[in-house]
PDB file of C-alpha atoms and ligand atoms in Angstrom:
ATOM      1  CA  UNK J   1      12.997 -20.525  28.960  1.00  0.00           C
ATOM      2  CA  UNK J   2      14.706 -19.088  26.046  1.00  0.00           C
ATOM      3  CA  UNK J   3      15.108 -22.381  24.326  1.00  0.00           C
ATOM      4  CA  UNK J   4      11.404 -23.736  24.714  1.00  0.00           C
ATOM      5  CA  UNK J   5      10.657 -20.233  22.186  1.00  0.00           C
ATOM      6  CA  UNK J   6       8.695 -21.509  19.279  1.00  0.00           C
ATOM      7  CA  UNK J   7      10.708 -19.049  17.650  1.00  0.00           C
ATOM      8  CA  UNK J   8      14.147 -21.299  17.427  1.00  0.00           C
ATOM      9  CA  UNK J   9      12.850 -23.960  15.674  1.00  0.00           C
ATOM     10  CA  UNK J  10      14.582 -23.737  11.901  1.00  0.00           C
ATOM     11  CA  UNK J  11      10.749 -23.592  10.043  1.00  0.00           C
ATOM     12  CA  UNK J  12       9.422 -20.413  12.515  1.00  0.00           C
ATOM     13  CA  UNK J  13      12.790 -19.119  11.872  1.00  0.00           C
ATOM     14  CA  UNK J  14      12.152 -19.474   7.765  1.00  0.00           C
ATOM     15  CA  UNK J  15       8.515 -17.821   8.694  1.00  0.00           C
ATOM     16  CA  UNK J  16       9.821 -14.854  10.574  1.00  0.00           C
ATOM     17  CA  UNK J  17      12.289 -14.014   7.494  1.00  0.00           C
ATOM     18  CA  UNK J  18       9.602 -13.917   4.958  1.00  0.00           C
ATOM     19  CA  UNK J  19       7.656 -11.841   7.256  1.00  0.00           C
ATOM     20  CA  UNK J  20      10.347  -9.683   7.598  1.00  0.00           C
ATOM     21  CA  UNK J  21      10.505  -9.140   4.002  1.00  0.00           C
ATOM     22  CA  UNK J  22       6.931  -8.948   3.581  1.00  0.00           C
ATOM     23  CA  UNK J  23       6.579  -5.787   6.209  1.00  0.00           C
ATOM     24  CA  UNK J  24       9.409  -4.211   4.996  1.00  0.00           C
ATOM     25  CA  UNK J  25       8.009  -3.867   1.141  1.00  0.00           C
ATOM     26  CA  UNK J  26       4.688  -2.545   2.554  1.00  0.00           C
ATOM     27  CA  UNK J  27       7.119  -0.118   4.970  1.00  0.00           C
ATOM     28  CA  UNK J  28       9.087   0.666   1.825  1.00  0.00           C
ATOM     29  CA  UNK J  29       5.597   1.759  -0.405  1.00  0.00           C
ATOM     30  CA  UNK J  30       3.936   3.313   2.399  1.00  0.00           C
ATOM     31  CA  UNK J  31       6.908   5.753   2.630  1.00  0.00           C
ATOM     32  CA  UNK J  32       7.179   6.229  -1.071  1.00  0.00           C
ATOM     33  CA  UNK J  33       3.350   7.132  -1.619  1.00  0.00           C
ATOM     34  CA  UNK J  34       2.447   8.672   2.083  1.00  0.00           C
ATOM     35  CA  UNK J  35       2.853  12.564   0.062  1.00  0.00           C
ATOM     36  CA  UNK J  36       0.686  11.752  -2.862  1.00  0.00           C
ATOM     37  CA  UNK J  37      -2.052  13.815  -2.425  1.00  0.00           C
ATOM     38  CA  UNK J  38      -5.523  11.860  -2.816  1.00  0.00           C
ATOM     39  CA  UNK J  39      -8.756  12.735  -4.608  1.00  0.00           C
ATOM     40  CA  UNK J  40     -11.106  10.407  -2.506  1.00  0.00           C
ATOM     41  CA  UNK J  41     -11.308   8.658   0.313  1.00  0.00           C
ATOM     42  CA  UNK J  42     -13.714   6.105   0.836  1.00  0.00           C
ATOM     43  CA  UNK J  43     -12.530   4.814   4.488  1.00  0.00           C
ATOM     44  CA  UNK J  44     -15.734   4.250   6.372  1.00  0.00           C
ATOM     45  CA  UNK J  45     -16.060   2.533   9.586  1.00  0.00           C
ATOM     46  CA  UNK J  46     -16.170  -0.938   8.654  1.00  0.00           C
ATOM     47  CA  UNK J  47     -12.821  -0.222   6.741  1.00  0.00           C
ATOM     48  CA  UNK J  48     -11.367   0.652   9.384  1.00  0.00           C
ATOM     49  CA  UNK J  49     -12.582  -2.121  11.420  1.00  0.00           C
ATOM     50  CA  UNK J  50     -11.219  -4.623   8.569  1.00  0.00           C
ATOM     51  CA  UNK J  51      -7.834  -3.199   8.555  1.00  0.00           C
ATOM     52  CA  UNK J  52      -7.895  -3.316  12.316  1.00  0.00           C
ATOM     53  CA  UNK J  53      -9.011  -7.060  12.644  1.00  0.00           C
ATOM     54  CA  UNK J  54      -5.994  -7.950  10.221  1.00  0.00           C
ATOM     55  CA  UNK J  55      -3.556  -6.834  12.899  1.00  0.00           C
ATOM     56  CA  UNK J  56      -3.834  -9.716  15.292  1.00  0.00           C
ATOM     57  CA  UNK J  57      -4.393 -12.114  12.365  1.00  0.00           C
ATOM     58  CA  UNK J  58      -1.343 -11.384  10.326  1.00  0.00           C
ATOM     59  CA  UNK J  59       0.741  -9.794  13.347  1.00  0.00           C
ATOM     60  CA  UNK J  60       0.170 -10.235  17.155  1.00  0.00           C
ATOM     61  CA  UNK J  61      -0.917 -13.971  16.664  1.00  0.00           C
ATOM     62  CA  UNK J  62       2.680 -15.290  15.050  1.00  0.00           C
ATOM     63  CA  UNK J  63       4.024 -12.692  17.552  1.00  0.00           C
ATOM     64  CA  UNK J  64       2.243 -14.755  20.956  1.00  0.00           C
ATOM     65  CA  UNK J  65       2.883 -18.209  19.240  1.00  0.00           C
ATOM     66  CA  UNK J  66       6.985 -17.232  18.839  1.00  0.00           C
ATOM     67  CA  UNK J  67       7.703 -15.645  22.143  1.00  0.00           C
ATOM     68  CA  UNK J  68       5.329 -16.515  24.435  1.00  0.00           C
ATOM     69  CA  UNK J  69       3.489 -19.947  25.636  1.00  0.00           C
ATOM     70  CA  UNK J  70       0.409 -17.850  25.452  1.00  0.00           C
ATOM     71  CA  UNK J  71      -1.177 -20.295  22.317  1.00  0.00           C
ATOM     72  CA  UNK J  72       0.669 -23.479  23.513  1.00  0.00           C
ATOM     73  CA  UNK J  73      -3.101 -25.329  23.303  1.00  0.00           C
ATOM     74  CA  UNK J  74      -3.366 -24.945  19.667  1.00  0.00           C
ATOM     75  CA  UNK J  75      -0.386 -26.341  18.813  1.00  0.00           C
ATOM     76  CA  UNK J  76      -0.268 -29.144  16.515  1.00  0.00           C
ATOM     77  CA  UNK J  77       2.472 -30.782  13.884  1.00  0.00           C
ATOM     78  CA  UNK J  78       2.554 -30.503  10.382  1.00  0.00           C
ATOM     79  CA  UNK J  79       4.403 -33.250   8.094  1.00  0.00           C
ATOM     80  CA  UNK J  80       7.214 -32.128   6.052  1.00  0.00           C
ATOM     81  CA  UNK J  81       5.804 -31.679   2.543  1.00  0.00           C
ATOM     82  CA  UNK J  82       2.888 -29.570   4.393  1.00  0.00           C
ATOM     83  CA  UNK J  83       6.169 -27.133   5.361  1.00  0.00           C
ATOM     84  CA  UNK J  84       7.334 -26.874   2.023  1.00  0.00           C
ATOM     85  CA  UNK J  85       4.079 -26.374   0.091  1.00  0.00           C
ATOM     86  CA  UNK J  86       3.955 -23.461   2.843  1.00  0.00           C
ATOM     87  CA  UNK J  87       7.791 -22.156   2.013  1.00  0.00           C
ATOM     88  CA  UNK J  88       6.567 -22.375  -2.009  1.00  0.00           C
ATOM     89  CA  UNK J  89       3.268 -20.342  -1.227  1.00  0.00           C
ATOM     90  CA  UNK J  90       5.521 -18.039   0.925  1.00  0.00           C
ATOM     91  CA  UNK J  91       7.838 -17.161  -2.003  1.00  0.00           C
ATOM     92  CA  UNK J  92       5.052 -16.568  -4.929  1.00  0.00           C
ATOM     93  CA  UNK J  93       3.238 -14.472  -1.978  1.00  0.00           C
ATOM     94  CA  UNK J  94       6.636 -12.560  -1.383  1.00  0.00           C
ATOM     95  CA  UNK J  95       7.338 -12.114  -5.038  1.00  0.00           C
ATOM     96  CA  UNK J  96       3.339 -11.538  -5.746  1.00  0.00           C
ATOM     97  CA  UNK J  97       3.367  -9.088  -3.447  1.00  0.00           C
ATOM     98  CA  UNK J  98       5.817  -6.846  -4.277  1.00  0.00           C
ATOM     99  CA  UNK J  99       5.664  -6.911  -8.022  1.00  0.00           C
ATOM    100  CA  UNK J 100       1.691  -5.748  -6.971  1.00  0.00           C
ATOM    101  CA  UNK J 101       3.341  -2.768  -5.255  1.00  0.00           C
ATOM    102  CA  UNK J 102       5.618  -2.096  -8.006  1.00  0.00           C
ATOM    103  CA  UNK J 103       3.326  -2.068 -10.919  1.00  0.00           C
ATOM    104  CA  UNK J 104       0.227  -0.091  -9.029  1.00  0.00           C
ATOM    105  CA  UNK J 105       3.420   2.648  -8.263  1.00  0.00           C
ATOM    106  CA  UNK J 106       2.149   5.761  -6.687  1.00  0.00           C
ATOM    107  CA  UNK J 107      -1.643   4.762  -7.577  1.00  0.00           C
ATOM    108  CA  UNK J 108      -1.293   2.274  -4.867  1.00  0.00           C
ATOM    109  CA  UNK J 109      -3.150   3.122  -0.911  1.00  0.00           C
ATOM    110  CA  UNK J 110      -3.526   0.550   1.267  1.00  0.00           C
ATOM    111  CA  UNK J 111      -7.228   1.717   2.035  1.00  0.00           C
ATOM    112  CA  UNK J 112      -9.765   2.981  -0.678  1.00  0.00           C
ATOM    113  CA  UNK J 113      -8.740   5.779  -1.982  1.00  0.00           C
ATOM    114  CA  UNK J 114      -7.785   7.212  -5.142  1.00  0.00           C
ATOM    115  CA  UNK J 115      -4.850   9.535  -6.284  1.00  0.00           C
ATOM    116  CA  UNK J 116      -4.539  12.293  -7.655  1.00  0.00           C
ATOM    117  CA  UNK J 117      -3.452  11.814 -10.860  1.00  0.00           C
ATOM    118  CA  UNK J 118      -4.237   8.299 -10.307  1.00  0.00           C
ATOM    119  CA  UNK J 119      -4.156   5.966 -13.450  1.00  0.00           C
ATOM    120  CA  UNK J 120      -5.715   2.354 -14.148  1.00  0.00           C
ATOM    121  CA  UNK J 121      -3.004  -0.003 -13.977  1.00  0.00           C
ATOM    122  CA  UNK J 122      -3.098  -2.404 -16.829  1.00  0.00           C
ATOM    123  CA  UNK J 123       0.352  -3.564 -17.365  1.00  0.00           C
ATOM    124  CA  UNK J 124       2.775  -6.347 -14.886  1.00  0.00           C
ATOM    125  CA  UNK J 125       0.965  -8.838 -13.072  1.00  0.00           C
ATOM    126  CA  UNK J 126      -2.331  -6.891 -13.836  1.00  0.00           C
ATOM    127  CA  UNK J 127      -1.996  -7.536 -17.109  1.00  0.00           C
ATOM    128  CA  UNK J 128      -3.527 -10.899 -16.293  1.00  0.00           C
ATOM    129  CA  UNK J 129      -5.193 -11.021 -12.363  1.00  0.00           C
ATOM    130  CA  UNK J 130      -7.538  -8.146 -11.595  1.00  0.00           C
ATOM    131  CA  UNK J 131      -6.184  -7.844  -7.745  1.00  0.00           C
ATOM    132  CA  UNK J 132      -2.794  -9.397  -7.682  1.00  0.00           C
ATOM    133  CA  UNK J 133      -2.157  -7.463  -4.298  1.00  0.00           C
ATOM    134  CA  UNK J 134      -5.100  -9.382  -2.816  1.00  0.00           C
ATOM    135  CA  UNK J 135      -4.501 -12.782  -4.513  1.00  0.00           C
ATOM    136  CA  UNK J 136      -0.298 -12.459  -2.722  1.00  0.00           C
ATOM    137  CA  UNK J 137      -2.020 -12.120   0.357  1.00  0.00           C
ATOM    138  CA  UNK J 138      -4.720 -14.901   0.353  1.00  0.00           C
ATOM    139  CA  UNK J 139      -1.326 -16.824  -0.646  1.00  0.00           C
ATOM    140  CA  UNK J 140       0.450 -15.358   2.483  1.00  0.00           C
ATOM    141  CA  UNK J 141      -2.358 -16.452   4.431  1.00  0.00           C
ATOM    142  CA  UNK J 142      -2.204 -20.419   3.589  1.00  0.00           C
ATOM    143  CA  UNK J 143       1.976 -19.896   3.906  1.00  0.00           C
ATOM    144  CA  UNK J 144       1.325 -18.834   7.409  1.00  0.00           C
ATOM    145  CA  UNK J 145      -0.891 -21.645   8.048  1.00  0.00           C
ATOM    146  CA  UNK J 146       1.617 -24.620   6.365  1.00  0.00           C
ATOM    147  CA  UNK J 147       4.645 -23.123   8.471  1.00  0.00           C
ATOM    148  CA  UNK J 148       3.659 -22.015  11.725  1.00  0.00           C
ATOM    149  CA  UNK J 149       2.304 -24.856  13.601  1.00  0.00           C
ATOM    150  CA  UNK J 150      -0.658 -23.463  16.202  1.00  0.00           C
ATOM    151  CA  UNK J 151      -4.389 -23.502  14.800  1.00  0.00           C
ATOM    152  CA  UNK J 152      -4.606 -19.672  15.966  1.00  0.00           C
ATOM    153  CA  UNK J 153      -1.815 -18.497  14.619  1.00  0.00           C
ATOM    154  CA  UNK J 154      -1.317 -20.236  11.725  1.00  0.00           C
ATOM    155  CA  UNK J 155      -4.767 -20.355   9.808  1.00  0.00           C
ATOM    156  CA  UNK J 156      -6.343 -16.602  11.518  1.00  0.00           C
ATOM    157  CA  UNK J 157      -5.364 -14.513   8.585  1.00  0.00           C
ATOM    158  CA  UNK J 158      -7.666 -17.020   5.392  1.00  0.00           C
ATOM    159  CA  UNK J 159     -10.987 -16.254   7.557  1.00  0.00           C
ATOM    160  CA  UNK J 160     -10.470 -12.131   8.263  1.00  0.00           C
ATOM    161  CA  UNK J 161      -8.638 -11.636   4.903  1.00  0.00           C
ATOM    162  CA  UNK J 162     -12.079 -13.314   3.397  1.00  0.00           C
ATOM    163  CA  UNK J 163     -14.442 -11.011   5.385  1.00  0.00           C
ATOM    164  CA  UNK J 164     -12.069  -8.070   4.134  1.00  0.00           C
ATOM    165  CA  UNK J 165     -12.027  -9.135   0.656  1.00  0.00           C
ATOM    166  CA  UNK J 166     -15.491 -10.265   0.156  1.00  0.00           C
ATOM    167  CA  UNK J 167     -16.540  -7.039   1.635  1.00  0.00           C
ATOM    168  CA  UNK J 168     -13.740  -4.462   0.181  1.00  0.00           C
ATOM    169  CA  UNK J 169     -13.497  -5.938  -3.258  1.00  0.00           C
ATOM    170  CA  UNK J 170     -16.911  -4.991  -4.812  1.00  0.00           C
ATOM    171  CA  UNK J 171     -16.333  -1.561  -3.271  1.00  0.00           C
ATOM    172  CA  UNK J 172     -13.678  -0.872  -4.559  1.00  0.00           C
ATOM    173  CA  UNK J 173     -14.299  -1.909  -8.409  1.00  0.00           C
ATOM    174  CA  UNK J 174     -17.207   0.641  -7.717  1.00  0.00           C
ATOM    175  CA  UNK J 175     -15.138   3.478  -6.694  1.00  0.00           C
ATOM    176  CA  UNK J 176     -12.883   2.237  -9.766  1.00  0.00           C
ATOM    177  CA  UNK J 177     -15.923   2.382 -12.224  1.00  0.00           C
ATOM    178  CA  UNK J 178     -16.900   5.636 -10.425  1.00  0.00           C
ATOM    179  CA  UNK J 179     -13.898   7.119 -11.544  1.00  0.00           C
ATOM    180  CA  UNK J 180     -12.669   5.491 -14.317  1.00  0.00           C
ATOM    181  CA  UNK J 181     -15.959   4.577 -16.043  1.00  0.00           C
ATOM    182  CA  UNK J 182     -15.840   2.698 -19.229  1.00  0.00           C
ATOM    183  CA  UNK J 183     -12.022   2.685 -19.383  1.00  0.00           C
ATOM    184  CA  UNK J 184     -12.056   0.351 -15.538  1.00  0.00           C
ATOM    185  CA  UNK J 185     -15.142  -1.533 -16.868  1.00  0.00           C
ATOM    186  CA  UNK J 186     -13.243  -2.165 -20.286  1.00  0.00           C
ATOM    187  CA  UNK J 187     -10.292  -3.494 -18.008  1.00  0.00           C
ATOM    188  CA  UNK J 188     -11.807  -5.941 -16.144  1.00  0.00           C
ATOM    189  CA  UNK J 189     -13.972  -7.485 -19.099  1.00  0.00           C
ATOM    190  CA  UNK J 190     -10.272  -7.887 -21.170  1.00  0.00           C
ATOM    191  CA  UNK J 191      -8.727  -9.703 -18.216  1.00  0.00           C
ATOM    192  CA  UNK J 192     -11.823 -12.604 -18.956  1.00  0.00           C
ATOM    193  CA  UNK J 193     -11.039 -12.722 -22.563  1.00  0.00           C
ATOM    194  CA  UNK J 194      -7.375 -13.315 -22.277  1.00  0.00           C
ATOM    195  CA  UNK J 195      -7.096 -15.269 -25.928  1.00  0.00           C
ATOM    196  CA  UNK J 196      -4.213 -13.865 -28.056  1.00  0.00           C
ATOM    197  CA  UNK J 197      -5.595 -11.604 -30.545  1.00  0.00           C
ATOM    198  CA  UNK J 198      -5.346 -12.484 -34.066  1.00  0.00           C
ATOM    199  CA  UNK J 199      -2.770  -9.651 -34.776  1.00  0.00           C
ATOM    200  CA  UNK J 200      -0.537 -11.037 -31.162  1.00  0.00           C
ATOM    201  CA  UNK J 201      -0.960 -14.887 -32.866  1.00  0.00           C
ATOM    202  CA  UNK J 202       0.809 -12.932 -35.636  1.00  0.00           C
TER     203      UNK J 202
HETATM  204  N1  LIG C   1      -7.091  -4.669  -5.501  1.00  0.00           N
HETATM  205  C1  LIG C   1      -5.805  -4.397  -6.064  1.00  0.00           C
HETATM  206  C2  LIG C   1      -5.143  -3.174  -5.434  1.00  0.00           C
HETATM  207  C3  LIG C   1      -5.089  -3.155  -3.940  1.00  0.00           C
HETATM  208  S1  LIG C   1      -4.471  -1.595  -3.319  1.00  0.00           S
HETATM  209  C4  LIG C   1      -4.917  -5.619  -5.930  1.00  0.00           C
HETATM  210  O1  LIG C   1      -5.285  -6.546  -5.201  1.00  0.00           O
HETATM  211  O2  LIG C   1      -3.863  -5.651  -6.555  1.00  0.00           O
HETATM  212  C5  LIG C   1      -5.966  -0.679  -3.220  1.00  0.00           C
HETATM  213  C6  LIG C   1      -6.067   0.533  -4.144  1.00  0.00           C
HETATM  214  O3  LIG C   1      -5.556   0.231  -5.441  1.00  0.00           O
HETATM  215  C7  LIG C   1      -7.529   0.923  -4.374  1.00  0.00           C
HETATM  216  O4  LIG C   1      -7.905   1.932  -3.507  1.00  0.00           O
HETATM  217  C8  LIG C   1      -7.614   1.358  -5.812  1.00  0.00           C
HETATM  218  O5  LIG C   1      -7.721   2.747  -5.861  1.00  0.00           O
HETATM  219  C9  LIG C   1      -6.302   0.961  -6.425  1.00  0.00           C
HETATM  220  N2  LIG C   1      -6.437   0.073  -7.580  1.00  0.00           N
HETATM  221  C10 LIG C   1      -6.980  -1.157  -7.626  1.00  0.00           C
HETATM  222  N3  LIG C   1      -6.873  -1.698  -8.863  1.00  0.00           N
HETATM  223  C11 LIG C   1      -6.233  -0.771  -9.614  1.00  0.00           C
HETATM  224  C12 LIG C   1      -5.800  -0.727 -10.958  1.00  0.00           C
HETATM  225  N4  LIG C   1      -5.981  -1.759 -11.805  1.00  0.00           N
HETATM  226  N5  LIG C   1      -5.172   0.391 -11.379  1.00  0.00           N
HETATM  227  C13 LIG C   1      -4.961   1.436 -10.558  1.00  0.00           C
HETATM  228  N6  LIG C   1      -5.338   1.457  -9.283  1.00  0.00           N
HETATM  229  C14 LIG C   1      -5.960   0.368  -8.796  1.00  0.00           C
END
């Protein structure tokens, strides 16, 4: 029983280590902000239902396709340049990921919500992507589809991460205009003109 586990073979095995690492960043910044107090909250019910439908897509799907036969009619195999464009994507979403959570600091929330105190974040990767955060997990997405080997489990997360970022982004540029005004709107207009200025080309 044991050994017919999806979960022995050496590339699920590579999988469940990244995704190890990946939930244990997002444990280590939820603990680190959950006392900063917030200034608003804009976590309505679709939200919440976003967040929700991530769960199965990014957790209880890899979870039924490792342990249990449960997904056994999806399964397919991918060809071994597939698995390592999908170990490459898994690093940069890794690395992505938690230099996102690094450089947002305690301005980061995993909903829609802002700080207080909370300051636009200009500098590290968002110096030059507008949401690395959400860019490291698009990448995550297509990782989890070149290394786990199901059609369920593997490719879930592209499709809900799309509804929730098609849906979340523009809302929350608008609570970041809404706030920040000129100075968020300034932002994202300098990330399109990324040219060296005269005085940088020295
Ligand atoms: N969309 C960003 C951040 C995701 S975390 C990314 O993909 O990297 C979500 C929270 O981060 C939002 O509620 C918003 O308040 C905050 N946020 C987004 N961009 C920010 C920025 N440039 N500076 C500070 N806070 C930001």
């Amino acid at each position: 029983m044991l050994r017919q586990m999806n979960i022995l073979h050496p590339w699920n095995l590579v999988f469940l280590i990244g995704f190890v690492v990946y939930f244990s960043i997002r444990h280590t910044f939820i603990k680190r902000t959950r006392d900063v107090p917030k200034a608003d909250s804009r976590i309505d019910r679709l939200e919440k239902f976003l967040l929700f439908l991530m769960v199965p897509a990014i957790l209880v799907l890899p979870f039924l396709y490792w342990f249990t036969p449960l997904l056994s009619f999806a399964d397919y195999s991918l060809p071994l340049p597939v698995l390592l464009a999908g170990l490459v994507a898994m690093i940069a979403s890794l690395w992505l990921f938690w230099r996102s959570h690094v450089d947002l600091g305690d301005n980061w929330s995993v909903s829609l919500e802002i700080s207080e105190g909370h300051q636009i974040v200009s500098n590290g990767v968002y110096r030059s992507i507008r949401h690395p955060m959400y860019a490291s997990i698009w990448l995550w997405g297509l990782a989890q589809g070149m290394l786990l080997e199901n059609w369920l489990a593997g490719w879930a997360v592209i499709p809900v991460f799309a509804l929730m970022y098609f849906l979340r982004t523009p809302k929350e540029e608008k609570l970041m205009c809404e706030h920040f005004g000129d100075s968020y709107r300034q932002y994202m207009n300098c990330l399109l003109y990324t040219s060296p200025s005269p005085r940088d080309r020295g």
